[in-house]
Structure formats: structure tokens, C-alpha cells
Amino acid sequence: MRSSKILKIILFIIFDLLIFAFCGTYMMGYDDFYDKSQGEYFSYSSMKTEYKIVWAFYNFWIVLNCVLLFYIIYRVYKKMTFR
């Protein structure tokens, strides 16, 4: 039972890192084809729609990770206080 829980955690961490790798790799296309005439670097006006979607999803994923981290910290704190 314990090893299956550890395996799930490891798989979740790998999945999480793959999402970050996908977003970073995809945004390299923006870096390669950035044009100064379109606007300031990394502003929404200088991005195509596909890069806006990936950038928004990347930021959402960071927020989701922060919420999950706070939840884990809360659970650990709750478990430690009841002992």
C-alpha cells in the first residue's frame, strides 16, 4: 500500500515537470520569431493567440502548484498538531 502511494507521488511530480517542459519548449517558438514591431517583449500584443494560450496556461499551472503546495503544508501541519 505504501509503495503504491509513493509511486503515485513520483508519477505526479514527473507529470508536473512534463507540463512545465512542454510550456517552456513551446514558448521557445515565441522567442525565435519575436518581432520588435509587434510590441514590447513578452507583452500580449506581441504574441500570437497560441502563445497567449500557452502563457496563460503556464501561469495558471504555477498558481495551481502553489495552491497544492499550501494544501500539502496545511495537511502536514494539521497532522503534526494532532499528535
mmCIF file of N, CA and C in Angstrom:
data_model
loop_
_atom_site.group_PDB
_atom_site.id
_atom_site.type_symbol
_atom_site.label_atom_id
_atom_site.label_comp_id
_atom_site.label_asym_id
_atom_site.label_seq_id
_atom_site.Cartn_x
_atom_site.Cartn_y
_atom_site.Cartn_z
ATOM 1 N N MET A 1 0.833 -1.194 0.000
ATOM 2 C CA MET A 1 0.000 0.000 0.000
ATOM 3 C C MET A 1 0.871 1.248 0.000
ATOM 4 N N ARG A 2 1.903 1.257 0.801
ATOM 5 C CA ARG A 2 2.769 2.426 0.945
ATOM 6 C C ARG A 2 3.548 2.705 -0.340
ATOM 7 N N SER A 3 4.028 1.636 -0.989
ATOM 8 C CA SER A 3 4.819 1.829 -2.204
ATOM 9 C C SER A 3 3.966 2.347 -3.359
ATOM 10 N N SER A 4 2.694 1.980 -3.401
ATOM 11 C CA SER A 4 1.826 2.485 -4.464
ATOM 12 C C SER A 4 1.568 3.981 -4.289
ATOM 13 N N LYS A 5 1.507 4.434 -3.041
ATOM 14 C CA LYS A 5 1.320 5.859 -2.775
ATOM 15 C C LYS A 5 2.553 6.652 -3.204
ATOM 16 N N ILE A 6 3.731 6.103 -2.918
ATOM 17 C CA ILE A 6 4.976 6.756 -3.322
ATOM 18 C C ILE A 6 5.080 6.792 -4.835
ATOM 19 N N LEU A 7 4.692 5.719 -5.490
ATOM 20 C CA LEU A 7 4.720 5.668 -6.954
ATOM 21 C C LEU A 7 3.789 6.716 -7.554
ATOM 22 N N LYS A 8 2.605 6.886 -6.980
ATOM 23 C CA LYS A 8 1.665 7.902 -7.456
ATOM 24 C C LYS A 8 2.241 9.307 -7.308
ATOM 25 N N ILE A 9 2.911 9.555 -6.197
ATOM 26 C CA ILE A 9 3.519 10.867 -5.976
ATOM 27 C C ILE A 9 4.622 11.131 -6.996
ATOM 28 N N ILE A 10 5.456 10.118 -7.240
ATOM 29 C CA ILE A 10 6.532 10.265 -8.216
ATOM 30 C C ILE A 10 5.971 10.500 -9.613
ATOM 31 N N LEU A 11 4.933 9.762 -9.985
ATOM 32 C CA LEU A 11 4.312 9.951 -11.297
ATOM 33 C C LEU A 11 3.680 11.334 -11.420
ATOM 34 N N PHE A 12 3.082 11.825 -10.347
ATOM 35 C CA PHE A 12 2.503 13.165 -10.368
ATOM 36 C C PHE A 12 3.581 14.225 -10.547
ATOM 37 N N ILE A 13 4.702 14.058 -9.865
ATOM 38 C CA ILE A 13 5.808 15.019 -9.999
ATOM 39 C C ILE A 13 6.363 14.996 -11.419
ATOM 40 N N ILE A 14 6.517 13.819 -11.989
ATOM 41 C CA ILE A 14 7.001 13.715 -13.375
ATOM 42 C C ILE A 14 6.009 14.374 -14.328
ATOM 43 N N PHE A 15 4.714 14.138 -14.142
ATOM 44 C CA PHE A 15 3.688 14.769 -14.974
ATOM 45 C C PHE A 15 3.753 16.285 -14.853
ATOM 46 N N ASP A 16 3.923 16.781 -13.634
ATOM 47 C CA ASP A 16 4.008 18.207 -13.393
ATOM 48 C C ASP A 16 5.210 18.812 -14.114
ATOM 49 N N LEU A 17 6.342 18.152 -14.018
ATOM 50 C CA LEU A 17 7.544 18.637 -14.700
ATOM 51 C C LEU A 17 7.397 18.586 -16.216
ATOM 52 N N LEU A 18 6.700 17.579 -16.722
ATOM 53 C CA LEU A 18 6.465 17.500 -18.168
ATOM 54 C C LEU A 18 5.593 18.658 -18.665
ATOM 55 N N ILE A 19 4.624 19.067 -17.859
ATOM 56 C CA ILE A 19 3.798 20.221 -18.227
ATOM 57 C C ILE A 19 4.660 21.474 -18.319
ATOM 58 N N PHE A 20 5.534 21.683 -17.329
ATOM 59 C CA PHE A 20 6.435 22.836 -17.362
ATOM 60 C C PHE A 20 7.380 22.767 -18.564
ATOM 61 N N ALA A 21 7.892 21.579 -18.855
ATOM 62 C CA ALA A 21 8.795 21.409 -20.002
ATOM 63 C C ALA A 21 8.061 21.696 -21.310
ATOM 64 N N PHE A 22 6.818 21.230 -21.424
ATOM 65 C CA PHE A 22 6.042 21.493 -22.637
ATOM 66 C C PHE A 22 5.830 22.987 -22.837
ATOM 67 N N CYS A 23 5.416 23.671 -21.775
ATOM 68 C CA CYS A 23 5.158 25.114 -21.884
ATOM 69 C C CYS A 23 6.441 25.868 -22.237
ATOM 70 N N GLY A 24 7.538 25.518 -21.592
ATOM 71 C CA GLY A 24 8.809 26.182 -21.871
ATOM 72 C C GLY A 24 9.285 25.941 -23.284
ATOM 73 N N THR A 25 9.168 24.706 -23.738
ATOM 74 C CA THR A 25 9.582 24.374 -25.098
ATOM 75 C C THR A 25 8.698 25.076 -26.126
ATOM 76 N N TYR A 26 7.419 25.112 -25.869
ATOM 77 C CA TYR A 26 6.503 25.760 -26.806
ATOM 78 C C TYR A 26 6.760 27.257 -26.881
ATOM 79 N N MET A 27 7.071 27.875 -25.742
ATOM 80 C CA MET A 27 7.318 29.317 -25.727
ATOM 81 C C MET A 27 8.651 29.680 -26.377
ATOM 82 N N MET A 28 9.505 28.700 -26.635
ATOM 83 C CA MET A 28 10.742 28.967 -27.377
ATOM 84 C C MET A 28 10.430 29.447 -28.781
ATOM 85 N N GLY A 29 9.299 28.993 -29.312
ATOM 86 C CA GLY A 29 8.870 29.464 -30.631
ATOM 87 C C GLY A 29 8.606 30.956 -30.631
ATOM 88 N N TYR A 30 8.080 31.461 -29.527
ATOM 89 C CA TYR A 30 7.861 32.907 -29.407
ATOM 90 C C TYR A 30 9.198 33.635 -29.423
ATOM 91 N N ASP A 31 10.166 33.108 -28.676
ATOM 92 C CA ASP A 31 11.495 33.726 -28.642
ATOM 93 C C ASP A 31 12.130 33.752 -30.025
ATOM 94 N N ASP A 32 11.974 32.662 -30.767
ATOM 95 C CA ASP A 32 12.603 32.569 -32.083
ATOM 96 C C ASP A 32 12.007 33.550 -33.083
ATOM 97 N N PHE A 33 10.711 33.790 -33.009
ATOM 98 C CA PHE A 33 10.048 34.609 -34.019
ATOM 99 C C PHE A 33 9.561 35.952 -33.490
ATOM 100 N N TYR A 34 10.108 36.402 -32.369
ATOM 101 C CA TYR A 34 9.716 37.693 -31.795
ATOM 102 C C TYR A 34 10.115 38.816 -32.754
ATOM 103 N N ASP A 35 9.193 39.762 -32.952
ATOM 104 C CA ASP A 35 9.432 40.911 -33.819
ATOM 105 C C ASP A 35 9.180 42.180 -33.011
ATOM 106 N N LYS A 36 10.169 43.065 -32.941
ATOM 107 C CA LYS A 36 10.052 44.295 -32.149
ATOM 108 C C LYS A 36 8.902 45.179 -32.610
ATOM 109 N N SER A 37 8.553 45.093 -33.872
ATOM 110 C CA SER A 37 7.484 45.953 -34.389
ATOM 111 C C SER A 37 6.106 45.554 -33.861
ATOM 112 N N GLN A 38 5.989 44.346 -33.303
ATOM 113 C CA GLN A 38 4.706 43.883 -32.780
ATOM 114 C C GLN A 38 4.412 44.391 -31.375
ATOM 115 N N GLY A 39 5.440 44.863 -30.669
ATOM 116 C CA GLY A 39 5.250 45.364 -29.312
ATOM 117 C C GLY A 39 6.386 44.957 -28.408
ATOM 118 N N GLU A 40 6.262 45.330 -27.138
ATOM 119 C CA GLU A 40 7.297 45.020 -26.161
ATOM 120 C C GLU A 40 7.417 43.513 -25.975
ATOM 121 N N TYR A 41 8.647 43.070 -25.673
ATOM 122 C CA TYR A 41 8.913 41.648 -25.489
ATOM 123 C C TYR A 41 8.038 41.071 -24.378
ATOM 124 N N PHE A 42 7.386 39.976 -24.652
ATOM 125 C CA PHE A 42 6.504 39.228 -23.767
ATOM 126 C C PHE A 42 5.231 39.974 -23.382
ATOM 127 N N SER A 43 4.872 40.988 -24.130
ATOM 128 C CA SER A 43 3.564 41.608 -23.915
ATOM 129 C C SER A 43 2.542 40.834 -24.738
ATOM 130 N N TYR A 44 1.309 40.861 -24.300
ATOM 131 C CA TYR A 44 0.266 40.130 -25.029
ATOM 132 C C TYR A 44 0.103 40.644 -26.452
ATOM 133 N N SER A 45 0.363 41.915 -26.671
ATOM 134 C CA SER A 45 0.195 42.457 -28.022
ATOM 135 C C SER A 45 1.225 41.889 -28.994
ATOM 136 N N SER A 46 2.368 41.421 -28.483
ATOM 137 C CA SER A 46 3.399 40.880 -29.377
ATOM 138 C C SER A 46 3.263 39.373 -29.583
ATOM 139 N N MET A 47 2.275 38.737 -28.941
ATOM 140 C CA MET A 47 2.120 37.281 -29.029
ATOM 141 C C MET A 47 0.999 36.897 -29.977
ATOM 142 N N LYS A 48 1.214 35.777 -30.646
ATOM 143 C CA LYS A 48 0.119 35.165 -31.396
ATOM 144 C C LYS A 48 -0.825 34.508 -30.382
ATOM 145 N N THR A 49 -2.015 34.181 -30.828
ATOM 146 C CA THR A 49 -3.019 33.595 -29.948
ATOM 147 C C THR A 49 -2.537 32.305 -29.292
ATOM 148 N N GLU A 50 -1.829 31.472 -30.035
ATOM 149 C CA GLU A 50 -1.358 30.199 -29.476
ATOM 150 C C GLU A 50 -0.385 30.428 -28.321
ATOM 151 N N TYR A 51 0.460 31.454 -28.429
ATOM 152 C CA TYR A 51 1.403 31.750 -27.346
ATOM 153 C C TYR A 51 0.691 32.376 -26.147
ATOM 154 N N LYS A 52 -0.337 33.130 -26.401
ATOM 155 C CA LYS A 52 -1.130 33.694 -25.303
ATOM 156 C C LYS A 52 -1.785 32.585 -24.494
ATOM 157 N N ILE A 53 -2.310 31.589 -25.191
ATOM 158 C CA ILE A 53 -2.969 30.463 -24.519
ATOM 159 C C ILE A 53 -1.963 29.687 -23.676
ATOM 160 N N VAL A 54 -0.798 29.386 -24.249
ATOM 161 C CA VAL A 54 0.215 28.628 -23.515
ATOM 162 C C VAL A 54 0.736 29.445 -22.330
ATOM 163 N N TRP A 55 0.950 30.747 -22.512
ATOM 164 C CA TRP A 55 1.442 31.592 -21.428
ATOM 165 C C TRP A 55 0.410 31.683 -20.294
ATOM 166 N N ALA A 56 -0.864 31.807 -20.648
ATOM 167 C CA ALA A 56 -1.922 31.852 -19.636
ATOM 168 C C ALA A 56 -2.008 30.512 -18.904
ATOM 169 N N PHE A 57 -1.919 29.414 -19.645
ATOM 170 C CA PHE A 57 -1.963 28.092 -19.023
ATOM 171 C C PHE A 57 -0.762 27.886 -18.111
ATOM 172 N N TYR A 58 0.414 28.353 -18.526
ATOM 173 C CA TYR A 58 1.630 28.246 -17.708
ATOM 174 C C TYR A 58 1.444 28.982 -16.377
ATOM 175 N N ASN A 59 0.911 30.184 -16.432
ATOM 176 C CA ASN A 59 0.672 30.949 -15.201
ATOM 177 C C ASN A 59 -0.392 30.289 -14.333
ATOM 178 N N PHE A 60 -1.436 29.759 -14.960
ATOM 179 C CA PHE A 60 -2.462 29.014 -14.228
ATOM 180 C C PHE A 60 -1.852 27.797 -13.547
ATOM 181 N N TRP A 61 -0.958 27.105 -14.229
ATOM 182 C CA TRP A 61 -0.322 25.912 -13.684
ATOM 183 C C TRP A 61 0.549 26.265 -12.473
ATOM 184 N N ILE A 62 1.222 27.406 -12.525
ATOM 185 C CA ILE A 62 2.019 27.853 -11.388
ATOM 186 C C ILE A 62 1.110 28.126 -10.189
ATOM 187 N N VAL A 63 -0.005 28.804 -10.418
ATOM 188 C CA VAL A 63 -0.952 29.085 -9.330
ATOM 189 C C VAL A 63 -1.496 27.784 -8.761
ATOM 190 N N LEU A 64 -1.837 26.854 -9.624
ATOM 191 C CA LEU A 64 -2.344 25.557 -9.182
ATOM 192 C C LEU A 64 -1.297 24.815 -8.338
ATOM 193 N N ASN A 65 -0.058 24.874 -8.736
ATOM 194 C CA ASN A 65 1.017 24.255 -7.955
ATOM 195 C C ASN A 65 1.172 24.920 -6.598
ATOM 196 N N CYS A 66 1.035 26.235 -6.546
ATOM 197 C CA CYS A 66 1.125 26.949 -5.264
ATOM 198 C C CYS A 66 -0.018 26.556 -4.341
ATOM 199 N N VAL A 67 -1.215 26.456 -4.887
ATOM 200 C CA VAL A 67 -2.368 26.039 -4.080
ATOM 201 C C VAL A 67 -2.151 24.618 -3.557
ATOM 202 N N LEU A 68 -1.670 23.735 -4.395
ATOM 203 C CA LEU A 68 -1.400 22.361 -3.979
ATOM 204 C C LEU A 68 -0.312 22.323 -2.904
ATOM 205 N N LEU A 69 0.717 23.126 -3.060
ATOM 206 C CA LEU A 69 1.781 23.178 -2.066
ATOM 207 C C LEU A 69 1.253 23.662 -0.714
ATOM 208 N N PHE A 70 0.431 24.718 -0.715
ATOM 209 C CA PHE A 70 -0.155 25.198 0.532
ATOM 210 C C PHE A 70 -1.075 24.155 1.151
ATOM 211 N N TYR A 71 -1.802 23.418 0.327
ATOM 212 C CA TYR A 71 -2.665 22.353 0.837
ATOM 213 C C TYR A 71 -1.839 21.255 1.507
ATOM 214 N N ILE A 72 -0.738 20.882 0.876
ATOM 215 C CA ILE A 72 0.132 19.849 1.448
ATOM 216 C C ILE A 72 0.728 20.332 2.763
ATOM 217 N N ILE A 73 1.183 21.585 2.788
ATOM 218 C CA ILE A 73 1.730 22.148 4.028
ATOM 219 C C ILE A 73 0.659 22.162 5.116
ATOM 220 N N TYR A 74 -0.575 22.525 4.756
ATOM 221 C CA TYR A 74 -1.680 22.543 5.716
ATOM 222 C C TYR A 74 -1.945 21.136 6.258
ATOM 223 N N ARG A 75 -1.953 20.150 5.371
ATOM 224 C CA ARG A 75 -2.203 18.767 5.811
ATOM 225 C C ARG A 75 -1.108 18.271 6.746
ATOM 226 N N VAL A 76 0.136 18.594 6.427
ATOM 227 C CA VAL A 76 1.248 18.182 7.280
ATOM 228 C C VAL A 76 1.143 18.889 8.629
ATOM 229 N N TYR A 77 0.840 20.173 8.611
ATOM 230 C CA TYR A 77 0.691 20.936 9.851
ATOM 231 C C TYR A 77 -0.439 20.367 10.705
ATOM 232 N N LYS A 78 -1.560 20.066 10.048
ATOM 233 C CA LYS A 78 -2.709 19.506 10.759
ATOM 234 C C LYS A 78 -2.365 18.152 11.376
ATOM 235 N N LYS A 79 -1.638 17.334 10.637
ATOM 236 C CA LYS A 79 -1.253 16.022 11.138
ATOM 237 C C LYS A 79 -0.271 16.141 12.292
ATOM 238 N N MET A 80 0.632 17.114 12.243
ATOM 239 C CA MET A 80 1.627 17.303 13.308
ATOM 240 C C MET A 80 0.985 17.849 14.595
ATOM 241 N N THR A 81 -0.037 18.675 14.457
ATOM 242 C CA THR A 81 -0.651 19.271 15.650
ATOM 243 C C THR A 81 -1.531 18.279 16.388
ATOM 244 N N PHE A 82 -2.049 17.276 15.714
ATOM 245 C CA PHE A 82 -2.906 16.297 16.379
ATOM 246 C C PHE A 82 -2.133 15.170 17.032
ATOM 247 N N ARG A 83 -0.838 15.153 16.886
ATOM 248 C CA ARG A 83 -0.035 14.088 17.518
ATOM 249 C C ARG A 83 0.337 14.415 18.888
#
